[in-house]
Amino acid sequence: MKMIDKVMNELQKQGFLPQREDVGIAFKYQMAGYLFLADKTDDDYFSLYIPYFFEVDEENKADVLEAMNAINNDVKVVKLVINDGYVWACFEEKLPENANIEDILLYSIVTLYVSRQQFYEKLKEV
């Protein structure tokens, strides 16, 4: 079974309301929008994001980078990046064929959410 199908099945099983998109699966958790991007060349690649959650401009860029760096140093497996002028929280991992998607999916959802919240807290400090 392809990773996108495993993720869709597990999200539905956990009570989420996932929607298939052209690029993957979109769903919400705690008012945050999530995006699972399907990798058509690698069925075992797991990539979940909270995209576009904070806009970056010239005035806030230095503070944003400092807050992102703090999170990237503190939180394991999550990285914050800037894409298209917005901060994204990313959880990406090459999984073995028999990986327990239930544990990985729930862990990634919560870890991304916490990293986003920590980003906002760090941004207040800088």
Short mmCIF file of N, CA and C in Angstrom, two decimals:
data_model
loop_
_atom_site.label_atom_id
_atom_site.label_comp_id
_atom_site.label_asym_id
_atom_site.label_seq_id
_atom_site.Cartn_x
_atom_site.Cartn_y
_atom_site.Cartn_z
N MET A 1 0.84 -1.18 0.00
CA MET A 1 0.00 0.00 0.00
C MET A 1 0.89 1.25 0.00
N LYS A 2 0.51 2.23 -0.78
CA LYS A 2 1.27 3.47 -0.87
C LYS A 2 1.13 4.27 0.42
N MET A 3 2.16 5.08 0.71
CA MET A 3 2.16 5.88 1.93
C MET A 3 0.95 6.79 2.01
N ILE A 4 0.57 7.40 0.91
CA ILE A 4 -0.57 8.32 0.93
C ILE A 4 -1.86 7.58 1.34
N ASP A 5 -2.01 6.34 0.90
CA ASP A 5 -3.19 5.56 1.27
C ASP A 5 -3.14 5.16 2.75
N LYS A 6 -1.96 4.82 3.24
CA LYS A 6 -1.79 4.49 4.65
C LYS A 6 -2.15 5.70 5.52
N VAL A 7 -1.66 6.86 5.13
CA VAL A 7 -1.92 8.09 5.90
C VAL A 7 -3.40 8.43 5.85
N MET A 8 -4.02 8.35 4.70
CA MET A 8 -5.44 8.65 4.57
C MET A 8 -6.26 7.71 5.45
N ASN A 9 -5.97 6.42 5.40
CA ASN A 9 -6.69 5.44 6.21
C ASN A 9 -6.54 5.72 7.69
N GLU A 10 -5.32 6.02 8.11
CA GLU A 10 -5.07 6.26 9.53
C GLU A 10 -5.72 7.55 10.01
N LEU A 11 -5.68 8.59 9.21
CA LEU A 11 -6.34 9.84 9.59
C LEU A 11 -7.84 9.61 9.77
N GLN A 12 -8.44 8.90 8.86
CA GLN A 12 -9.87 8.60 8.97
C GLN A 12 -10.15 7.74 10.21
N LYS A 13 -9.31 6.76 10.46
CA LYS A 13 -9.47 5.88 11.62
C LYS A 13 -9.38 6.67 12.93
N GLN A 14 -8.53 7.70 12.95
CA GLN A 14 -8.34 8.52 14.15
C GLN A 14 -9.40 9.61 14.29
N GLY A 15 -10.31 9.72 13.34
CA GLY A 15 -11.39 10.68 13.44
C GLY A 15 -11.14 12.03 12.80
N PHE A 16 -10.05 12.16 12.06
CA PHE A 16 -9.79 13.40 11.32
C PHE A 16 -10.69 13.42 10.08
N LEU A 17 -10.79 14.58 9.46
CA LEU A 17 -11.56 14.72 8.23
C LEU A 17 -10.62 15.09 7.08
N PRO A 18 -9.80 14.15 6.64
CA PRO A 18 -8.82 14.45 5.59
C PRO A 18 -9.47 14.63 4.23
N GLN A 19 -8.87 15.50 3.43
CA GLN A 19 -9.33 15.75 2.06
C GLN A 19 -8.18 15.49 1.10
N ARG A 20 -8.43 14.71 0.07
CA ARG A 20 -7.42 14.49 -0.96
C ARG A 20 -7.26 15.75 -1.77
N GLU A 21 -6.03 16.13 -2.01
CA GLU A 21 -5.69 17.29 -2.83
C GLU A 21 -4.82 16.79 -3.99
N ASP A 22 -4.54 17.67 -4.93
CA ASP A 22 -3.68 17.28 -6.06
C ASP A 22 -2.30 16.83 -5.59
N VAL A 23 -1.78 17.45 -4.53
CA VAL A 23 -0.42 17.17 -4.07
C VAL A 23 -0.36 16.20 -2.90
N GLY A 24 -1.51 15.88 -2.30
CA GLY A 24 -1.49 14.99 -1.15
C GLY A 24 -2.79 15.01 -0.38
N ILE A 25 -2.68 15.21 0.95
CA ILE A 25 -3.83 15.18 1.85
C ILE A 25 -3.80 16.41 2.74
N ALA A 26 -4.93 17.07 2.88
CA ALA A 26 -5.05 18.23 3.78
C ALA A 26 -6.02 17.87 4.91
N PHE A 27 -5.70 18.35 6.12
CA PHE A 27 -6.60 18.15 7.27
C PHE A 27 -6.26 19.18 8.33
N LYS A 28 -7.09 19.27 9.35
CA LYS A 28 -6.88 20.23 10.43
C LYS A 28 -6.76 19.51 11.77
N TYR A 29 -5.94 20.11 12.64
CA TYR A 29 -5.80 19.67 14.02
C TYR A 29 -5.59 20.91 14.87
N GLN A 30 -6.41 21.11 15.88
CA GLN A 30 -6.30 22.26 16.77
C GLN A 30 -6.24 23.57 15.98
N MET A 31 -7.09 23.69 14.97
CA MET A 31 -7.20 24.90 14.14
C MET A 31 -5.98 25.15 13.25
N ALA A 32 -5.06 24.23 13.20
CA ALA A 32 -3.89 24.36 12.32
C ALA A 32 -4.12 23.49 11.08
N GLY A 33 -3.81 24.04 9.91
CA GLY A 33 -3.93 23.28 8.68
C GLY A 33 -2.69 22.45 8.44
N TYR A 34 -2.86 21.18 8.14
CA TYR A 34 -1.77 20.25 7.87
C TYR A 34 -1.83 19.81 6.41
N LEU A 35 -0.67 19.42 5.91
CA LEU A 35 -0.57 18.94 4.54
C LEU A 35 0.39 17.76 4.49
N PHE A 36 -0.10 16.62 4.04
CA PHE A 36 0.76 15.48 3.75
C PHE A 36 1.05 15.52 2.27
N LEU A 37 2.32 15.63 1.91
CA LEU A 37 2.70 15.68 0.50
C LEU A 37 3.14 14.29 0.05
N ALA A 38 2.53 13.80 -0.99
CA ALA A 38 2.87 12.49 -1.53
C ALA A 38 4.13 12.60 -2.38
N ASP A 39 5.03 11.64 -2.20
CA ASP A 39 6.23 11.56 -3.02
C ASP A 39 6.02 10.44 -4.02
N LYS A 40 5.78 10.80 -5.26
CA LYS A 40 5.45 9.81 -6.29
C LYS A 40 6.61 8.89 -6.64
N THR A 41 7.83 9.27 -6.25
CA THR A 41 8.99 8.44 -6.57
C THR A 41 9.42 7.56 -5.40
N ASP A 42 8.81 7.75 -4.22
CA ASP A 42 9.22 7.00 -3.04
C ASP A 42 8.01 6.75 -2.14
N ASP A 43 7.46 5.55 -2.21
CA ASP A 43 6.25 5.21 -1.45
C ASP A 43 6.49 5.09 0.05
N ASP A 44 7.74 5.04 0.49
CA ASP A 44 8.04 4.91 1.92
C ASP A 44 8.43 6.25 2.55
N TYR A 45 8.33 7.34 1.80
CA TYR A 45 8.72 8.64 2.32
C TYR A 45 7.51 9.30 2.98
N PHE A 46 7.70 9.71 4.22
CA PHE A 46 6.64 10.35 5.01
C PHE A 46 6.98 11.83 5.15
N SER A 47 6.09 12.70 4.69
CA SER A 47 6.35 14.14 4.78
C SER A 47 5.06 14.87 5.15
N LEU A 48 5.04 15.39 6.37
CA LEU A 48 3.88 16.09 6.89
C LEU A 48 4.29 17.51 7.27
N TYR A 49 3.42 18.47 6.98
CA TYR A 49 3.75 19.89 7.18
C TYR A 49 2.60 20.66 7.79
N ILE A 50 2.96 21.72 8.50
CA ILE A 50 2.02 22.80 8.77
C ILE A 50 2.54 23.94 7.89
N PRO A 51 1.93 24.13 6.73
CA PRO A 51 2.45 25.13 5.79
C PRO A 51 1.90 26.53 6.05
N TYR A 52 2.64 27.50 5.58
CA TYR A 52 2.16 28.89 5.51
C TYR A 52 1.59 29.42 6.83
N PHE A 53 2.23 29.15 7.96
CA PHE A 53 1.61 29.58 9.21
C PHE A 53 2.10 30.93 9.73
N PHE A 54 3.16 31.48 9.14
CA PHE A 54 3.61 32.80 9.57
C PHE A 54 4.28 33.51 8.39
N GLU A 55 3.81 34.70 8.07
CA GLU A 55 4.36 35.45 6.95
C GLU A 55 5.68 36.13 7.33
N VAL A 56 6.64 36.04 6.43
CA VAL A 56 7.96 36.63 6.64
C VAL A 56 8.12 37.81 5.70
N ASP A 57 8.60 38.93 6.25
CA ASP A 57 8.90 40.09 5.42
C ASP A 57 10.26 40.65 5.86
N GLU A 58 10.70 41.70 5.22
CA GLU A 58 12.02 42.27 5.53
C GLU A 58 12.11 42.79 6.97
N GLU A 59 10.99 43.25 7.51
CA GLU A 59 11.00 43.79 8.86
C GLU A 59 11.13 42.72 9.94
N ASN A 60 10.56 41.56 9.71
CA ASN A 60 10.59 40.53 10.75
C ASN A 60 11.54 39.36 10.45
N LYS A 61 12.20 39.39 9.31
CA LYS A 61 13.00 38.24 8.87
C LYS A 61 14.08 37.83 9.87
N ALA A 62 14.81 38.78 10.43
CA ALA A 62 15.88 38.43 11.38
C ALA A 62 15.30 37.76 12.62
N ASP A 63 14.21 38.29 13.14
CA ASP A 63 13.57 37.70 14.32
C ASP A 63 13.00 36.32 14.00
N VAL A 64 12.41 36.17 12.84
CA VAL A 64 11.86 34.88 12.41
C VAL A 64 12.98 33.85 12.31
N LEU A 65 14.08 34.21 11.69
CA LEU A 65 15.20 33.27 11.55
C LEU A 65 15.77 32.87 12.91
N GLU A 66 15.85 33.80 13.84
CA GLU A 66 16.34 33.49 15.18
C GLU A 66 15.39 32.53 15.90
N ALA A 67 14.09 32.77 15.80
CA ALA A 67 13.10 31.88 16.42
C ALA A 67 13.13 30.50 15.76
N MET A 68 13.22 30.47 14.44
CA MET A 68 13.28 29.20 13.72
C MET A 68 14.51 28.40 14.13
N ASN A 69 15.64 29.08 14.24
CA ASN A 69 16.88 28.41 14.61
C ASN A 69 16.77 27.78 16.00
N ALA A 70 16.14 28.50 16.92
CA ALA A 70 15.96 27.97 18.28
C ALA A 70 15.13 26.70 18.25
N ILE A 71 14.06 26.70 17.48
CA ILE A 71 13.21 25.51 17.39
C ILE A 71 13.96 24.37 16.70
N ASN A 72 14.66 24.67 15.63
CA ASN A 72 15.42 23.63 14.92
C ASN A 72 16.49 23.00 15.81
N ASN A 73 17.03 23.76 16.75
CA ASN A 73 18.02 23.23 17.68
C ASN A 73 17.38 22.44 18.82
N ASP A 74 16.15 22.80 19.20
CA ASP A 74 15.51 22.21 20.38
C ASP A 74 14.62 21.00 20.09
N VAL A 75 13.97 20.97 18.95
CA VAL A 75 12.96 19.94 18.68
C VAL A 75 13.53 18.92 17.70
N LYS A 76 13.48 17.67 18.09
CA LYS A 76 13.99 16.60 17.23
C LYS A 76 13.02 16.31 16.09
N VAL A 77 13.50 15.92 14.98
CA VAL A 77 12.83 15.53 13.73
C VAL A 77 11.99 16.61 13.06
N VAL A 78 11.79 17.73 13.67
CA VAL A 78 11.04 18.82 13.05
C VAL A 78 12.03 19.89 12.61
N LYS A 79 11.76 20.46 11.45
CA LYS A 79 12.54 21.61 11.04
C LYS A 79 11.59 22.69 10.56
N LEU A 80 11.93 23.91 10.87
CA LEU A 80 11.16 25.05 10.37
C LEU A 80 11.95 25.66 9.23
N VAL A 81 11.24 25.98 8.15
CA VAL A 81 11.86 26.55 6.96
C VAL A 81 10.98 27.68 6.43
N ILE A 82 11.57 28.50 5.57
CA ILE A 82 10.80 29.53 4.88
C ILE A 82 10.59 29.08 3.44
N ASN A 83 9.32 29.00 3.04
CA ASN A 83 8.93 28.68 1.66
C ASN A 83 7.94 29.74 1.19
N ASP A 84 8.19 30.32 0.06
CA ASP A 84 7.27 31.29 -0.54
C ASP A 84 6.91 32.43 0.42
N GLY A 85 7.88 32.84 1.24
CA GLY A 85 7.66 33.97 2.14
C GLY A 85 6.89 33.65 3.40
N TYR A 86 6.75 32.36 3.72
CA TYR A 86 6.04 31.92 4.92
C TYR A 86 6.85 30.86 5.65
N VAL A 87 6.66 30.78 6.96
CA VAL A 87 7.29 29.73 7.75
C VAL A 87 6.44 28.46 7.62
N TRP A 88 7.13 27.35 7.43
CA TRP A 88 6.52 26.03 7.41
C TRP A 88 7.17 25.20 8.51
N ALA A 89 6.39 24.34 9.16
CA ALA A 89 6.92 23.33 10.07
C ALA A 89 6.91 22.01 9.31
N CYS A 90 8.02 21.29 9.31
CA CYS A 90 8.19 20.11 8.48
C CYS A 90 8.60 18.89 9.30
N PHE A 91 8.00 17.76 8.99
CA PHE A 91 8.36 16.47 9.58
C PHE A 91 8.54 15.53 8.40
N GLU A 92 9.78 15.15 8.14
CA GLU A 92 10.08 14.31 6.98
C GLU A 92 10.95 13.14 7.41
N GLU A 93 10.60 11.95 6.90
CA GLU A 93 11.36 10.78 7.29
C GLU A 93 11.15 9.65 6.28
N LYS A 94 12.22 8.97 5.96
CA LYS A 94 12.16 7.76 5.14
C LYS A 94 11.84 6.62 6.10
N LEU A 95 10.71 5.96 5.90
CA LEU A 95 10.25 4.92 6.81
C LEU A 95 10.55 3.54 6.26
N PRO A 96 10.83 2.59 7.16
CA PRO A 96 10.94 1.21 6.69
C PRO A 96 9.57 0.70 6.26
N GLU A 97 9.57 -0.32 5.44
CA GLU A 97 8.32 -0.84 4.88
C GLU A 97 7.29 -1.22 5.93
N ASN A 98 7.71 -1.76 7.04
CA ASN A 98 6.78 -2.24 8.06
C ASN A 98 6.59 -1.25 9.21
N ALA A 99 6.85 0.01 8.99
CA ALA A 99 6.73 1.01 10.04
C ALA A 99 5.28 1.12 10.52
N ASN A 100 5.11 1.38 11.81
CA ASN A 100 3.78 1.55 12.38
C ASN A 100 3.33 2.99 12.11
N ILE A 101 2.54 3.16 11.08
CA ILE A 101 2.12 4.50 10.65
C ILE A 101 1.26 5.19 11.70
N GLU A 102 0.52 4.43 12.49
CA GLU A 102 -0.32 5.03 13.53
C GLU A 102 0.52 5.84 14.52
N ASP A 103 1.57 5.25 15.03
CA ASP A 103 2.44 5.94 16.00
C ASP A 103 3.15 7.12 15.36
N ILE A 104 3.67 6.93 14.18
CA ILE A 104 4.42 7.99 13.50
C ILE A 104 3.51 9.16 13.16
N LEU A 105 2.33 8.87 12.66
CA LEU A 105 1.41 9.93 12.27
C LEU A 105 0.98 10.76 13.48
N LEU A 106 0.55 10.12 14.54
CA LEU A 106 0.12 10.86 15.73
C LEU A 106 1.26 11.65 16.35
N TYR A 107 2.45 11.05 16.40
CA TYR A 107 3.62 11.75 16.93
C TYR A 107 3.96 12.98 16.08
N SER A 108 3.91 12.82 14.76
CA SER A 108 4.27 13.93 13.88
C SER A 108 3.25 15.07 13.98
N ILE A 109 1.98 14.74 14.08
CA ILE A 109 0.94 15.77 14.19
C ILE A 109 1.16 16.61 15.44
N VAL A 110 1.33 15.94 16.57
CA VAL A 110 1.51 16.66 17.83
C VAL A 110 2.84 17.41 17.86
N THR A 111 3.90 16.80 17.37
CA THR A 111 5.21 17.45 17.38
C THR A 111 5.22 18.70 16.50
N LEU A 112 4.59 18.64 15.34
CA LEU A 112 4.49 19.82 14.49
C LEU A 112 3.69 20.92 15.17
N TYR A 113 2.60 20.55 15.81
CA TYR A 113 1.76 21.53 16.49
C TYR A 113 2.56 22.21 17.62
N VAL A 114 3.25 21.43 18.41
CA VAL A 114 4.05 21.98 19.51
C VAL A 114 5.16 22.87 18.98
N SER A 115 5.81 22.48 17.91
CA SER A 115 6.90 23.30 17.36
C SER A 115 6.37 24.63 16.84
N ARG A 116 5.17 24.63 16.27
CA ARG A 116 4.56 25.89 15.82
C ARG A 116 4.28 26.79 17.02
N GLN A 117 3.73 26.22 18.08
CA GLN A 117 3.45 27.00 19.29
C GLN A 117 4.73 27.54 19.90
N GLN A 118 5.77 26.73 19.94
CA GLN A 118 7.06 27.17 20.48
C GLN A 118 7.67 28.27 19.62
N PHE A 119 7.46 28.19 18.31
CA PHE A 119 7.94 29.25 17.43
C PHE A 119 7.32 30.58 17.82
N TYR A 120 6.01 30.60 18.03
CA TYR A 120 5.33 31.84 18.42
C TYR A 120 5.87 32.36 19.75
N GLU A 121 6.13 31.46 20.69
CA GLU A 121 6.69 31.87 21.99
C GLU A 121 8.08 32.44 21.83
N LYS A 122 8.92 31.78 21.05
CA LYS A 122 10.30 32.27 20.81
C LYS A 122 10.28 33.62 20.11
N LEU A 123 9.34 33.80 19.20
CA LEU A 123 9.24 35.05 18.46
C LEU A 123 8.93 36.22 19.40
N LYS A 124 8.16 35.95 20.44
CA LYS A 124 7.86 36.99 21.43
C LYS A 124 9.09 37.39 22.24
N GLU A 125 10.04 36.45 22.38
CA GLU A 125 11.23 36.67 23.19
C GLU A 125 12.31 37.46 22.45
N VAL A 126 12.33 37.38 21.14
CA VAL A 126 13.42 38.04 20.38
C VAL A 126 13.10 39.49 20.09
#
